[in-house]
PDB file of C-alpha atoms in Angstrom:
ATOM      1  CA  MET A   1      71.278  59.484 214.321  1.00 53.00           C
ATOM      2  CA  GLN A   2      69.713  58.730 217.635  1.00 48.00           C
ATOM      3  CA  CYS A   3      70.909  62.318 218.838  1.00 53.00           C
ATOM      4  CA  PHE A   4      69.353  63.642 215.795  1.00 51.00           C
ATOM      5  CA  SER A   5      65.896  61.964 215.903  1.00 49.00           C
ATOM      6  CA  TRP A   6      65.520  62.847 219.621  1.00 45.00           C
ATOM      7  CA  ALA A   7      66.027  66.671 218.367  1.00 49.00           C
ATOM      8  CA  TRP A   8      63.377  66.119 215.881  1.00 48.00           C
ATOM      9  CA  TYR A   9      61.179  64.933 218.508  1.00 46.00           C
ATOM     10  CA  ARG A  10      61.564  67.960 220.617  1.00 48.00           C
ATOM     11  CA  THR A  11      61.365  70.623 218.089  1.00 47.00           C
ATOM     12  CA  ASP A  12      58.459  69.993 216.350  1.00 48.00           C
ATOM     13  CA  ASN A  13      55.503  72.115 216.595  1.00 42.00           C
ATOM     14  CA  VAL A  14      52.677  69.641 216.453  1.00 43.00           C
ATOM     15  CA  GLU A  15      51.143  68.267 219.621  1.00 42.00           C
ATOM     16  CA  LEU A  16      52.410  64.694 220.348  1.00 47.00           C
ATOM     17  CA  GLU A  17      52.071  62.044 223.168  1.00 51.00           C
ATOM     18  CA  LEU A  18      55.637  61.790 224.180  1.00 50.00           C
ATOM     19  CA  PRO A  19      57.027  60.467 227.016  1.00 53.00           C
ATOM     20  CA  SER A  20      58.858  62.494 229.557  1.00 51.00           C
ATOM     21  CA  GLY A  21      62.217  64.175 228.802  1.00 55.00           C
ATOM     22  CA  ARG A  22      64.214  61.511 230.867  1.00 63.00           C
ATOM     23  CA  CYS A  23      62.482  58.547 228.998  1.00 67.00           C
ATOM     24  CA  LEU A  24      63.174  59.906 225.851  1.00 59.00           C
ATOM     25  CA  ALA A  25      66.820  60.605 226.696  1.00 60.00           C
ATOM     26  CA  ALA A  26      66.973  56.939 228.128  1.00 66.00           C
ATOM     27  CA  LEU A  27      65.520  55.512 225.161  1.00 61.00           C
ATOM     28  CA  HIS A  28      67.857  57.246 222.555  1.00 58.00           C
ATOM     29  CA  LEU A  29      70.774  56.391 224.975  1.00 59.00           C
ATOM     30  CA  LEU A  30      69.995  52.905 224.450  1.00 58.00           C
ATOM     31  CA  GLN A  31      69.468  53.314 220.459  1.00 58.00           C
ATOM     32  CA  LEU A  32      65.694  52.318 220.704  1.00 61.00           C
ATOM     33  CA  GLY A  33      64.435  56.031 219.866  1.00 62.00           C
ATOM     34  CA  TYR A  34      63.841  55.174 216.171  1.00 62.00           C
ATOM     35  CA  LEU A  35      62.293  51.557 217.014  1.00 67.00           C
ATOM     36  CA  TYR A  36      59.852  53.455 219.652  1.00 67.00           C
ATOM     37  CA  ARG A  37      58.739  55.647 216.694  1.00 68.00           C
ATOM     38  CA  CYS A  38      57.844  52.756 214.673  1.00 67.00           C
ATOM     39  CA  LEU A  39      56.086  51.122 217.535  1.00 70.00           C
ATOM     40  CA  ARG A  40      53.854  54.332 217.506  1.00 68.00           C
ATOM     41  CA  VAL A  41      53.356  54.110 214.186  1.00 64.00           C
ATOM     42  CA  LEU A  42      52.068  50.465 214.292  1.00 68.00           C
ATOM     43  CA  ARG A  43      49.889  51.590 217.255  1.00 68.00           C
ATOM     44  CA  ALA A  44      48.468  54.731 215.484  1.00 63.00           C
ATOM     45  CA  GLY A  45      48.003  52.580 212.277  1.00 64.00           C
ATOM     46  CA  TRP A  46      46.131  49.622 214.292  1.00 65.00           C
ATOM     47  CA  ARG A  47      43.836  52.618 216.163  1.00 67.00           C
ATOM     48  CA  ALA A  48      43.148  54.001 213.043  1.00 62.00           C
ATOM     49  CA  CYS A  49      41.626  50.914 211.378  1.00 67.00           C
ATOM     50  CA  ARG A  50      39.945  50.123 214.737  1.00 65.00           C
ATOM     51  CA  VAL A  51      38.290  53.589 214.871  1.00 64.00           C
ATOM     52  CA  GLU A  52      38.443  54.606 211.052  1.00 61.00           C
ATOM     53  CA  THR A  53      38.523  58.438 211.613  1.00 60.00           C
ATOM     54  CA  ALA A  54      40.294  60.913 209.714  1.00 57.00           C
ATOM     55  CA  GLN A  55      42.343  62.372 212.648  1.00 58.00           C
ATOM     56  CA  GLU A  56      43.820  58.939 214.018  1.00 57.00           C
ATOM     57  CA  ARG A  57      44.660  58.188 210.100  1.00 60.00           C
ATOM     58  CA  ASP A  58      46.199  61.600 209.852  1.00 59.00           C
ATOM     59  CA  TYR A  59      48.126  61.038 212.707  1.00 58.00           C
ATOM     60  CA  ALA A  60      49.403  57.883 211.507  1.00 60.00           C
ATOM     61  CA  VAL A  61      50.472  59.589 208.117  1.00 63.00           C
ATOM     62  CA  PHE A  62      52.311  62.379 210.024  1.00 65.00           C
ATOM     63  CA  LEU A  63      54.543  59.630 211.841  1.00 66.00           C
ATOM     64  CA  SER A  64      55.072  57.739 208.760  1.00 69.00           C
ATOM     65  CA  HIS A  65      56.533  60.689 206.843  1.00 70.00           C
ATOM     66  CA  ASP A  66      58.897  61.168 209.835  1.00 72.00           C
ATOM     67  CA  ILE A  67      59.815  57.704 209.641  1.00 78.00           C
ATOM     68  CA  SER A  68      60.648  57.965 206.094  1.00 80.00           C
ATOM     69  CA  MET A  69      63.024  61.221 206.883  1.00 80.00           C
ATOM     70  CA  LEU A  70      64.938  59.452 209.955  1.00 80.00           C
ATOM     71  CA  ARG A  71      65.396  56.089 207.938  1.00 84.00           C
ATOM     72  CA  LEU A  72      67.130  57.831 205.436  1.00 89.00           C
ATOM     73  CA  PHE A  73      69.604  59.596 207.887  1.00 86.00           C
ATOM     74  CA  GLU A  74      69.728  56.340 209.844  1.00 86.00           C
ATOM     75  CA  THR A  75      70.710  54.904 206.346  1.00 90.00           C
ATOM     76  CA  PHE A  76      73.855  57.137 205.621  1.00 93.00           C
ATOM     77  CA  LEU A  77      74.745  57.836 209.307  1.00 90.00           C
ATOM     78  CA  GLU A  78      74.936  53.839 210.183  1.00 88.00           C
ATOM     79  CA  GLY A  79      73.963  51.376 207.426  1.00 90.00           C
ATOM     80  CA  THR A  80      76.306  53.202 204.244  1.00 94.00           C
ATOM     81  CA  PRO A  81      79.683  53.294 206.721  1.00 94.00           C
ATOM     82  CA  GLN A  82      79.051  49.688 207.728  1.00 93.00           C
ATOM     83  CA  LEU A  83      78.709  48.497 204.210  1.00 94.00           C
ATOM     84  CA  THR A  84      81.768  50.543 203.478  1.00 95.00           C
ATOM     85  CA  LEU A  85      83.431  48.373 206.370  1.00 93.00           C
ATOM     86  CA  VAL A  86      82.368  45.218 205.218  1.00 92.00           C
ATOM     87  CA  LEU A  87      83.338  45.788 201.623  1.00 92.00           C
ATOM     88  CA  SER A  88      86.760  46.703 202.535  1.00 91.00           C
ATOM     89  CA  ILE A  89      87.639  43.977 204.855  1.00 90.00           C
ATOM     90  CA  VAL A  90      86.526  41.580 202.081  1.00 89.00           C
ATOM     91  CA  LEU A  91      88.556  43.073 199.631  1.00 86.00           C
ATOM     92  CA  HIS A  92      91.637  43.327 201.988  1.00 84.00           C
ATOM     93  CA  THR A  93      91.333  39.603 203.139  1.00 83.00           C
ATOM     94  CA  ASN A  94      90.569  38.538 199.280  1.00 80.00           C
ATOM     95  CA  LYS A  95      88.087  36.060 200.540  1.00 82.00           C
ATOM     96  CA  LEU A  96      84.147  36.729 199.734  1.00 81.00           C
ATOM     97  CA  GLU A  97      81.599  34.041 201.332  1.00 84.00           C
ATOM     98  CA  PRO A  98      78.401  33.763 199.591  1.00 85.00           C
ATOM     99  CA  PHE A  99      76.351  35.182 202.667  1.00 86.00           C
ATOM    100  CA  GLN A 100      78.681  37.897 202.521  1.00 86.00           C
ATOM    101  CA  GLY A 101      78.295  38.878 198.960  1.00 87.00           C
ATOM    102  CA  LEU A 102      74.437  38.563 199.431  1.00 90.00           C
ATOM    103  CA  GLY A 103      74.720  40.852 202.409  1.00 90.00           C
ATOM    104  CA  ILE A 104      76.300  43.521 200.561  1.00 92.00           C
ATOM    105  CA  PHE A 105      74.199  43.229 197.538  1.00 92.00           C
ATOM    106  CA  THR A 106      71.074  43.663 199.738  1.00 93.00           C
ATOM    107  CA  ALA A 107      72.524  46.715 201.844  1.00 93.00           C
ATOM    108  CA  SER A 108      73.234  48.479 198.603  1.00 93.00           C
ATOM    109  CA  LEU A 109      69.753  47.940 197.416  1.00 94.00           C
ATOM    110  CA  CYS A 110      68.392  48.877 200.726  1.00 93.00           C
ATOM    111  CA  VAL A 111      70.434  52.440 200.535  1.00 94.00           C
ATOM    112  CA  ALA A 112      68.922  52.960 197.263  1.00 94.00           C
ATOM    113  CA  TRP A 113      65.474  52.247 198.682  1.00 93.00           C
ATOM    114  CA  SER A 114      65.720  54.363 201.208  1.00 92.00           C
ATOM    115  CA  LEU A 115      66.263  57.346 198.812  1.00 92.00           C
ATOM    116  CA  LEU A 116      63.179  56.345 196.721  1.00 91.00           C
ATOM    117  CA  ASP A 117      61.206  55.927 199.926  1.00 88.00           C
ATOM    118  CA  TYR A 118      61.701  59.363 200.628  1.00 85.00           C
ATOM    119  CA  HIS A 119      61.163  60.785 197.622  1.00 83.00           C
ATOM    120  CA  GLN A 120      57.683  59.361 197.506  1.00 82.00           C
ATOM    121  CA  SER A 121      56.914  60.549 200.988  1.00 78.00           C
ATOM    122  CA  LEU A 122      57.956  63.956 199.903  1.00 74.00           C
ATOM    123  CA  ARG A 123      55.497  63.683 196.855  1.00 73.00           C
ATOM    124  CA  CYS A 124      52.348  62.815 199.277  1.00 69.00           C
ATOM    125  CA  PHE A 125      52.013  66.484 200.080  1.00 61.00           C
ATOM    126  CA  LEU A 126      51.637  67.656 196.554  1.00 61.00           C
ATOM    127  CA  LEU A 127      48.078  67.604 196.158  1.00 56.00           C
ATOM    128  CA  ASP A 128      48.028  68.551 192.457  1.00 52.00           C
ATOM    129  CA  LYS A 129      50.268  66.258 191.029  1.00 56.00           C
ATOM    130  CA  HIS A 130      51.023  62.999 188.782  1.00 59.00           C
ATOM    131  CA  GLU A 131      51.714  60.099 190.797  1.00 64.00           C
ATOM    132  CA  LEU A 132      54.963  58.699 190.741  1.00 74.00           C
ATOM    133  CA  GLY A 133      54.184  55.548 188.425  1.00 80.00           C
ATOM    134  CA  PRO A 134      56.203  52.001 188.574  1.00 86.00           C
ATOM    135  CA  LEU A 135      58.705  53.077 185.500  1.00 89.00           C
ATOM    136  CA  SER A 136      59.182  56.303 187.377  1.00 88.00           C
ATOM    137  CA  SER A 137      60.136  54.542 190.496  1.00 90.00           C
ATOM    138  CA  THR A 138      62.323  52.024 188.766  1.00 93.00           C
ATOM    139  CA  ILE A 139      64.253  54.561 186.979  1.00 93.00           C
ATOM    140  CA  TYR A 140      64.786  56.534 189.855  1.00 93.00           C
ATOM    141  CA  PHE A 141      65.898  53.616 192.142  1.00 95.00           C
ATOM    142  CA  LEU A 142      68.304  52.556 189.288  1.00 95.00           C
ATOM    143  CA  TRP A 143      70.331  55.706 189.167  1.00 93.00           C
ATOM    144  CA  ASN A 144      70.453  56.052 192.703  1.00 95.00           C
ATOM    145  CA  PHE A 145      71.642  52.503 193.006  1.00 96.00           C
ATOM    146  CA  LEU A 146      74.489  52.852 190.054  1.00 95.00           C
ATOM    147  CA  LEU A 147      75.818  56.189 191.140  1.00 95.00           C
ATOM    148  CA  ILE A 148      75.932  54.856 194.771  1.00 96.00           C
ATOM    149  CA  CYS A 149      77.579  51.388 194.505  1.00 95.00           C
ATOM    150  CA  PRO A 150      80.847  52.830 192.597  1.00 95.00           C
ATOM    151  CA  ARG A 151      81.478  55.739 195.525  1.00 96.00           C
ATOM    152  CA  VAL A 152      81.343  52.694 198.133  1.00 96.00           C
ATOM    153  CA  LEU A 153      83.555  50.784 196.213  1.00 94.00           C
ATOM    154  CA  ALA A 154      86.226  53.310 195.810  1.00 94.00           C
ATOM    155  CA  VAL A 155      86.275  54.388 199.461  1.00 95.00           C
ATOM    156  CA  ALA A 156      86.483  50.971 200.436  1.00 94.00           C
ATOM    157  CA  LEU A 157      89.114  50.287 198.142  1.00 91.00           C
ATOM    158  CA  PHE A 158      91.177  53.393 199.701  1.00 92.00           C
ATOM    159  CA  ALA A 159      90.561  52.147 203.169  1.00 92.00           C
ATOM    160  CA  THR A 160      91.972  48.630 202.387  1.00 88.00           C
ATOM    161  CA  LEU A 161      95.341  50.645 201.649  1.00 85.00           C
ATOM    162  CA  PHE A 162      95.097  53.525 203.579  1.00 86.00           C
ATOM    163  CA  PRO A 163      93.372  52.554 206.647  1.00 86.00           C
ATOM    164  CA  CYS A 164      94.845  55.278 208.907  1.00 85.00           C
ATOM    165  CA  TYR A 165      93.911  58.228 206.341  1.00 90.00           C
ATOM    166  CA  VAL A 166      90.473  57.060 204.975  1.00 92.00           C
ATOM    167  CA  GLY A 167      89.528  58.788 208.191  1.00 92.00           C
ATOM    168  CA  LEU A 168      91.179  62.151 207.288  1.00 94.00           C
ATOM    169  CA  HIS A 169      89.709  61.967 203.863  1.00 95.00           C
ATOM    170  CA  PHE A 170      86.107  61.915 205.106  1.00 96.00           C
ATOM    171  CA  LEU A 171      86.905  64.627 207.440  1.00 96.00           C
ATOM    172  CA  GLY A 172      88.260  66.620 204.525  1.00 96.00           C
ATOM    173  CA  ILE A 173      85.478  65.811 202.307  1.00 96.00           C
ATOM    174  CA  TRP A 174      82.697  66.181 204.862  1.00 96.00           C
ATOM    175  CA  ALA A 175      84.103  69.807 205.802  1.00 96.00           C
ATOM    176  CA  ALA A 176      83.800  71.096 202.253  1.00 95.00           C
ATOM    177  CA  MET A 177      80.095  69.488 202.110  1.00 95.00           C
ATOM    178  CA  LEU A 178      79.412  71.417 205.332  1.00 94.00           C
ATOM    179  CA  LEU A 179      80.558  74.596 204.112  1.00 94.00           C
ATOM    180  CA  TRP A 180      78.477  74.148 201.030  1.00 92.00           C
ATOM    181  CA  VAL A 181      75.236  73.372 203.091  1.00 91.00           C
ATOM    182  CA  TRP A 182      75.922  76.494 205.095  1.00 90.00           C
ATOM    183  CA  LEU A 183      76.439  78.889 202.024  1.00 88.00           C
ATOM    184  CA  GLN A 184      73.101  77.754 200.549  1.00 84.00           C
ATOM    185  CA  GLY A 185      71.376  78.919 203.998  1.00 80.00           C
ATOM    186  CA  THR A 186      69.346  75.885 205.303  1.00 78.00           C
ATOM    187  CA  ASP A 187      66.654  76.669 207.565  1.00 77.00           C
ATOM    188  CA  PHE A 188      65.339  73.361 208.757  1.00 74.00           C
ATOM    189  CA  MET A 189      65.407  73.109 212.466  1.00 74.00           C
ATOM    190  CA  GLU A 190      64.047  75.449 214.874  1.00 74.00           C
ATOM    191  CA  CYS A 191      66.939  75.862 217.052  1.00 77.00           C
ATOM    192  CA  PRO A 192      70.296  77.202 215.476  1.00 80.00           C
ATOM    193  CA  ARG A 193      72.303  74.663 217.484  1.00 83.00           C
ATOM    194  CA  TRP A 194      70.207  71.876 215.944  1.00 80.00           C
ATOM    195  CA  GLU A 195      70.401  73.237 212.633  1.00 84.00           C
ATOM    196  CA  TRP A 196      74.202  73.068 212.386  1.00 89.00           C
ATOM    197  CA  PHE A 197      73.441  69.244 213.631  1.00 87.00           C
ATOM    198  CA  TYR A 198      70.937  68.868 210.511  1.00 85.00           C
ATOM    199  CA  ARG A 199      73.788  70.529 208.519  1.00 90.00           C
ATOM    200  CA  ALA A 200      76.527  68.140 209.485  1.00 92.00           C
ATOM    201  CA  THR A 201      74.220  65.164 208.881  1.00 91.00           C
ATOM    202  CA  VAL A 202      73.484  66.748 205.197  1.00 91.00           C
ATOM    203  CA  ALA A 203      77.229  66.757 204.839  1.00 94.00           C
ATOM    204  CA  VAL A 204      77.507  62.995 205.574  1.00 95.00           C
ATOM    205  CA  ILE A 205      74.665  62.059 203.028  1.00 94.00           C
ATOM    206  CA  LEU A 206      76.616  64.304 200.598  1.00 95.00           C
ATOM    207  CA  TYR A 207      80.085  62.426 201.224  1.00 96.00           C
ATOM    208  CA  PHE A 208      77.984  59.432 199.552  1.00 96.00           C
ATOM    209  CA  CYS A 209      75.286  60.823 197.115  1.00 93.00           C
ATOM    210  CA  TRP A 210      73.453  63.802 195.977  1.00 91.00           C
ATOM    211  CA  PHE A 211      71.184  65.415 198.379  1.00 88.00           C
ATOM    212  CA  ASN A 212      69.537  68.890 197.289  1.00 84.00           C
ATOM    213  CA  VAL A 213      69.063  71.411 200.380  1.00 79.00           C
ATOM    214  CA  SER A 214      67.690  74.437 198.461  1.00 76.00           C
ATOM    215  CA  LYS A 215      64.868  75.345 196.432  1.00 73.00           C
ATOM    216  CA  GLY A 216      65.312  76.552 192.863  1.00 69.00           C
ATOM    217  CA  GLN A 217      67.257  75.213 189.620  1.00 73.00           C
ATOM    218  CA  THR A 218      69.917  72.270 190.478  1.00 78.00           C
ATOM    219  CA  ARG A 219      71.573  71.774 187.304  1.00 82.00           C
ATOM    220  CA  GLN A 220      74.701  73.659 187.925  1.00 87.00           C
ATOM    221  CA  ARG A 221      74.895  72.655 191.569  1.00 88.00           C
ATOM    222  CA  SER A 222      74.144  69.177 190.599  1.00 90.00           C
ATOM    223  CA  THR A 223      76.604  69.001 187.789  1.00 91.00           C
ATOM    224  CA  ILE A 224      79.602  70.828 190.155  1.00 92.00           C
ATOM    225  CA  TYR A 225      78.956  67.951 192.931  1.00 94.00           C
ATOM    226  CA  HIS A 226      78.713  64.958 190.777  1.00 94.00           C
ATOM    227  CA  GLY A 227      81.781  66.250 189.039  1.00 94.00           C
ATOM    228  CA  PHE A 228      83.453  66.524 191.943  1.00 95.00           C
ATOM    229  CA  ILE A 229      82.529  63.107 193.131  1.00 95.00           C
ATOM    230  CA  LEU A 230      83.721  61.587 190.146  1.00 94.00           C
ATOM    231  CA  VAL A 231      87.295  63.134 190.304  1.00 95.00           C
ATOM    232  CA  ASP A 232      87.325  62.070 194.009  1.00 96.00           C
ATOM    233  CA  SER A 233      86.309  58.557 193.321  1.00 95.00           C
ATOM    234  CA  VAL A 234      88.770  58.292 190.503  1.00 94.00           C
ATOM    235  CA  LEU A 235      91.530  59.457 192.696  1.00 94.00           C
ATOM    236  CA  LEU A 236      90.674  57.051 195.464  1.00 93.00           C
ATOM    237  CA  ALA A 237      90.478  54.030 193.158  1.00 90.00           C
ATOM    238  CA  GLY A 238      93.539  55.184 191.124  1.00 89.00           C
ATOM    239  CA  SER A 239      95.633  55.418 194.213  1.00 89.00           C
ATOM    240  CA  TRP A 240      94.550  51.943 195.028  1.00 86.00           C
ATOM    241  CA  LEU A 241      95.826  50.912 191.450  1.00 84.00           C
ATOM    242  CA  TRP A 242      99.168  52.843 191.492  1.00 84.00           C
ATOM    243  CA  HIS A 243     100.089  50.932 194.972  1.00 81.00           C
ATOM    244  CA  ASN A 244      99.090  47.618 193.874  1.00 71.00           C
ATOM    245  CA  ALA A 245     100.446  47.158 190.464  1.00 58.00           C
ATOM    246  CA  PRO A 246     100.777  44.656 189.293  1.00 54.00           C
ATOM    247  CA  LEU A 247      97.425  43.408 190.628  1.00 55.00           C
ATOM    248  CA  HIS A 248      98.659  39.706 191.180  1.00 59.00           C
ATOM    249  CA  GLU A 249      95.867  37.589 192.955  1.00 59.00           C
ATOM    250  CA  ARG A 250      93.179  40.835 192.533  1.00 62.00           C
ATOM    251  CA  SER A 251      93.403  40.895 188.847  1.00 64.00           C
ATOM    252  CA  PHE A 252      89.746  40.470 188.939  1.00 71.00           C
ATOM    253  CA  LEU A 253      89.170  44.072 190.472  1.00 77.00           C
ATOM    254  CA  LEU A 254      90.797  45.933 187.459  1.00 80.00           C
ATOM    255  CA  PRO A 255      87.354  44.857 185.407  1.00 85.00           C
ATOM    256  CA  VAL A 256      85.176  45.887 188.550  1.00 86.00           C
ATOM    257  CA  LEU A 257      86.672  49.247 188.396  1.00 88.00           C
ATOM    258  CA  LEU A 258      85.951  49.861 184.686  1.00 90.00           C
ATOM    259  CA  ALA A 259      82.572  48.118 185.558  1.00 92.00           C
ATOM    260  CA  ALA A 260      82.122  50.580 188.564  1.00 93.00           C
ATOM    261  CA  LEU A 261      83.061  53.522 186.033  1.00 92.00           C
ATOM    262  CA  VAL A 262      80.331  52.417 183.498  1.00 94.00           C
ATOM    263  CA  CYS A 263      77.789  52.335 186.226  1.00 95.00           C
ATOM    264  CA  PHE A 264      78.559  55.603 187.397  1.00 95.00           C
ATOM    265  CA  VAL A 265      78.029  57.163 183.981  1.00 94.00           C
ATOM    266  CA  LEU A 266      74.820  55.190 183.248  1.00 96.00           C
ATOM    267  CA  GLY A 267      73.734  56.128 186.595  1.00 95.00           C
ATOM    268  CA  LEU A 268      74.079  59.943 185.550  1.00 94.00           C
ATOM    269  CA  LEU A 269      72.387  59.227 182.228  1.00 95.00           C
ATOM    270  CA  LEU A 270      69.376  57.646 183.873  1.00 94.00           C
ATOM    271  CA  ARG A 271      69.202  60.675 186.231  1.00 93.00           C
ATOM    272  CA  ILE A 272      69.207  63.029 183.288  1.00 92.00           C
ATOM    273  CA  ALA A 273      66.698  60.663 181.439  1.00 92.00           C
ATOM    274  CA  TYR A 274      64.583  60.527 184.576  1.00 90.00           C
ATOM    275  CA  TYR A 275      64.225  64.411 184.888  1.00 85.00           C
ATOM    276  CA  LYS A 276      63.683  64.821 181.255  1.00 85.00           C
ATOM    277  CA  TRP A 277      61.140  62.199 180.657  1.00 85.00           C
ATOM    278  CA  PHE A 278      59.986  60.247 183.369  1.00 80.00           C
ATOM    279  CA  HIS A 279      59.718  62.696 186.496  1.00 74.00           C
ATOM    280  CA  PRO A 280      56.235  63.297 187.111  1.00 67.00           C
ATOM    281  CA  THR A 281      55.377  67.231 186.794  1.00 62.00           C
ATOM    282  CA  LEU A 282      52.675  69.366 188.091  1.00 51.00           C
ATOM    283  CA  GLN A 283      49.679  69.802 185.878  1.00 49.00           C
ATOM    284  CA  VAL A 284      50.135  73.146 185.565  1.00 42.00           C
ATOM    285  CA  GLN A 285      52.760  74.241 182.928  1.00 43.00           C
ATOM    286  CA  CYS A 286      56.078  74.712 184.414  1.00 43.00           C
ATOM    287  CA  GLN A 287      58.370  77.619 183.385  1.00 42.00           C
ATOM    288  CA  ALA A 288      61.790  75.809 184.460  1.00 43.00           C
ATOM    289  CA  SER A 289      63.417  72.990 185.395  1.00 44.00           C
ATOM    290  CA  TYR A 290      64.019  71.891 189.060  1.00 48.00           C
ATOM    291  CA  ASP A 291      64.997  69.375 191.118  1.00 55.00           C
ATOM    292  CA  GLU A 292      63.443  67.700 194.158  1.00 52.00           C
ATOM    293  CA  VAL A 293      64.257  69.686 197.451  1.00 55.00           C
ATOM    294  CA  ASP A 294      65.406  67.944 200.619  1.00 56.00           C
ATOM    295  CA  THR A 295      65.141  70.447 203.130  1.00 45.00           C
ATOM    296  CA  ALA A 296      63.186  73.338 204.349  1.00 40.00           C
ATOM    297  CA  GLU A 297      62.886  76.870 204.127  1.00 39.00           C
ATOM    298  CA  GLY A 298      59.943  79.338 204.679  1.00 34.00           C
ATOM    299  CA  LEU A 299      56.994  79.396 202.531  1.00 31.00           C
ATOM    300  CA  ALA A 300      55.645  82.716 203.148  1.00 32.00           C
ATOM    301  CA  GLY A 301      52.156  81.695 203.716  1.00 30.00           C
ATOM    302  CA  PHE A 302      52.022  79.890 200.708  1.00 29.00           C
ATOM    303  CA  ARG A 303      50.010  76.587 200.035  1.00 33.00           C
ATOM    304  CA  ALA A 304      48.818  74.412 197.143  1.00 38.00           C
ATOM    305  CA  GLY A 305      45.563  73.074 199.031  1.00 40.00           C
ATOM    306  CA  PRO A 306      44.316  72.012 201.937  1.00 43.00           C
ATOM    307  CA  VAL A 307      46.500  69.975 204.292  1.00 43.00           C
ATOM    308  CA  PRO A 308      45.352  67.336 206.732  1.00 44.00           C
ATOM    309  CA  ALA A 309      45.674  68.053 210.374  1.00 47.00           C
ATOM    310  CA  PRO A 310      48.093  67.295 212.056  1.00 51.00           C
ATOM    311  CA  VAL A 311      50.397  68.166 209.131  1.00 52.00           C
ATOM    312  CA  ASN A 312      53.947  67.278 209.101  1.00 54.00           C
ATOM    313  CA  ARG A 313      55.441  70.889 209.055  1.00 59.00           C
ATOM    314  CA  ARG A 314      59.149  69.879 207.922  1.00 60.00           C
ATOM    315  CA  MET A 315      57.849  67.260 205.301  1.00 58.00           C
ATOM    316  CA  TYR A 316      55.387  69.538 203.931  1.00 59.00           C
ATOM    317  CA  GLN A 317      57.839  72.216 203.547  1.00 56.00           C
ATOM    318  CA  LEU A 318      60.359  70.088 201.703  1.00 56.00           C
ATOM    319  CA  SER A 319      58.086  69.136 199.111  1.00 55.00           C
ATOM    320  CA  GLN A 320      56.393  72.445 198.666  1.00 53.00           C
ATOM    321  CA  ASN A 321      60.068  74.592 198.394  1.00 48.00           C
ATOM    322  CA  HIS A 322      60.586  72.915 195.051  1.00 46.00           C
ATOM    323  CA  PHE A 323      57.322  73.527 193.388  1.00 44.00           C
ATOM    324  CA  LEU A 324      56.733  77.057 194.855  1.00 45.00           C
ATOM    325  CA  VAL A 325      57.675  79.102 191.508  1.00 39.00           C
ATOM    326  CA  SER A 326      56.089  76.323 189.347  1.00 38.00           C
ATOM    327  CA  LEU A 327      52.638  76.905 190.930  1.00 40.00           C
ATOM    328  CA  GLN A 328      52.784  80.855 191.116  1.00 42.00           C
ATOM    329  CA  ALA A 329      53.538  81.039 187.465  1.00 38.00           C
ATOM    330  CA  GLY A 330      50.729  78.363 186.330  1.00 38.00           C
TER     331      GLY A 330
END
């Protein structure tokens, strides 16, 4: 994640006050690159409060959008694997301390919260839009939470049974997702080498949850993805049940697995309900149903309206790709 953050810095097309290349490399080597950007946001926000100029305020917003994206990457490159590891240790030892349960629950909430924060950050660039209200935000958070938790539980169960093979499982699914991302033709980074690094990062996210990487209708792609993840998770949990029957001391896990399946189905239903009734749409009449895009492609000069400077090019394109056809139709 720190390596990707460094590439994010060095390929941005906006003039930023960055340290020298060696200092920046040292910060990321010491795992301080993300913290450095957070401190810069606090500094820019403080200066904006004192000076009260549009330039300082826009600069702070520019950095905050980058942090939202980097926080999402950090969550799935570091936080979610750590959550899976802790849960597998608890399942292996069959002991759960209160602070461990609280930590697992809060970590799961943080994963879903990072997705909601990223979604809200994208919508800041849509000038002609309805705001994401409390009810829409709650439903968006819930369906992500209900879909991620069963996936993490299935991987953790498989890790307790086959700790040597969970790595092979991850590499296999990651390679399939990487191929899928490549076939969709992403164009996020300016350097082709870092573009592959971005695709590899997205493939890690897809191992745990849905992440859209191309514009246009996503109903078929989303259906294929969730069906694939459901089958894979059922196979992981089923292999654990097969090798642990009868369950003996872990008989409580059977209703937990059934509850996880119910949560997954409920999460899918909430996702459908969100995009059908609660997803804020543009004020123009849309001709088709689209999902939010999570990657950047060229806009061919299209703009929805004036964009404050300095503009975060990547995050602006992320928000506009999805609504390009809708605005042209309107």
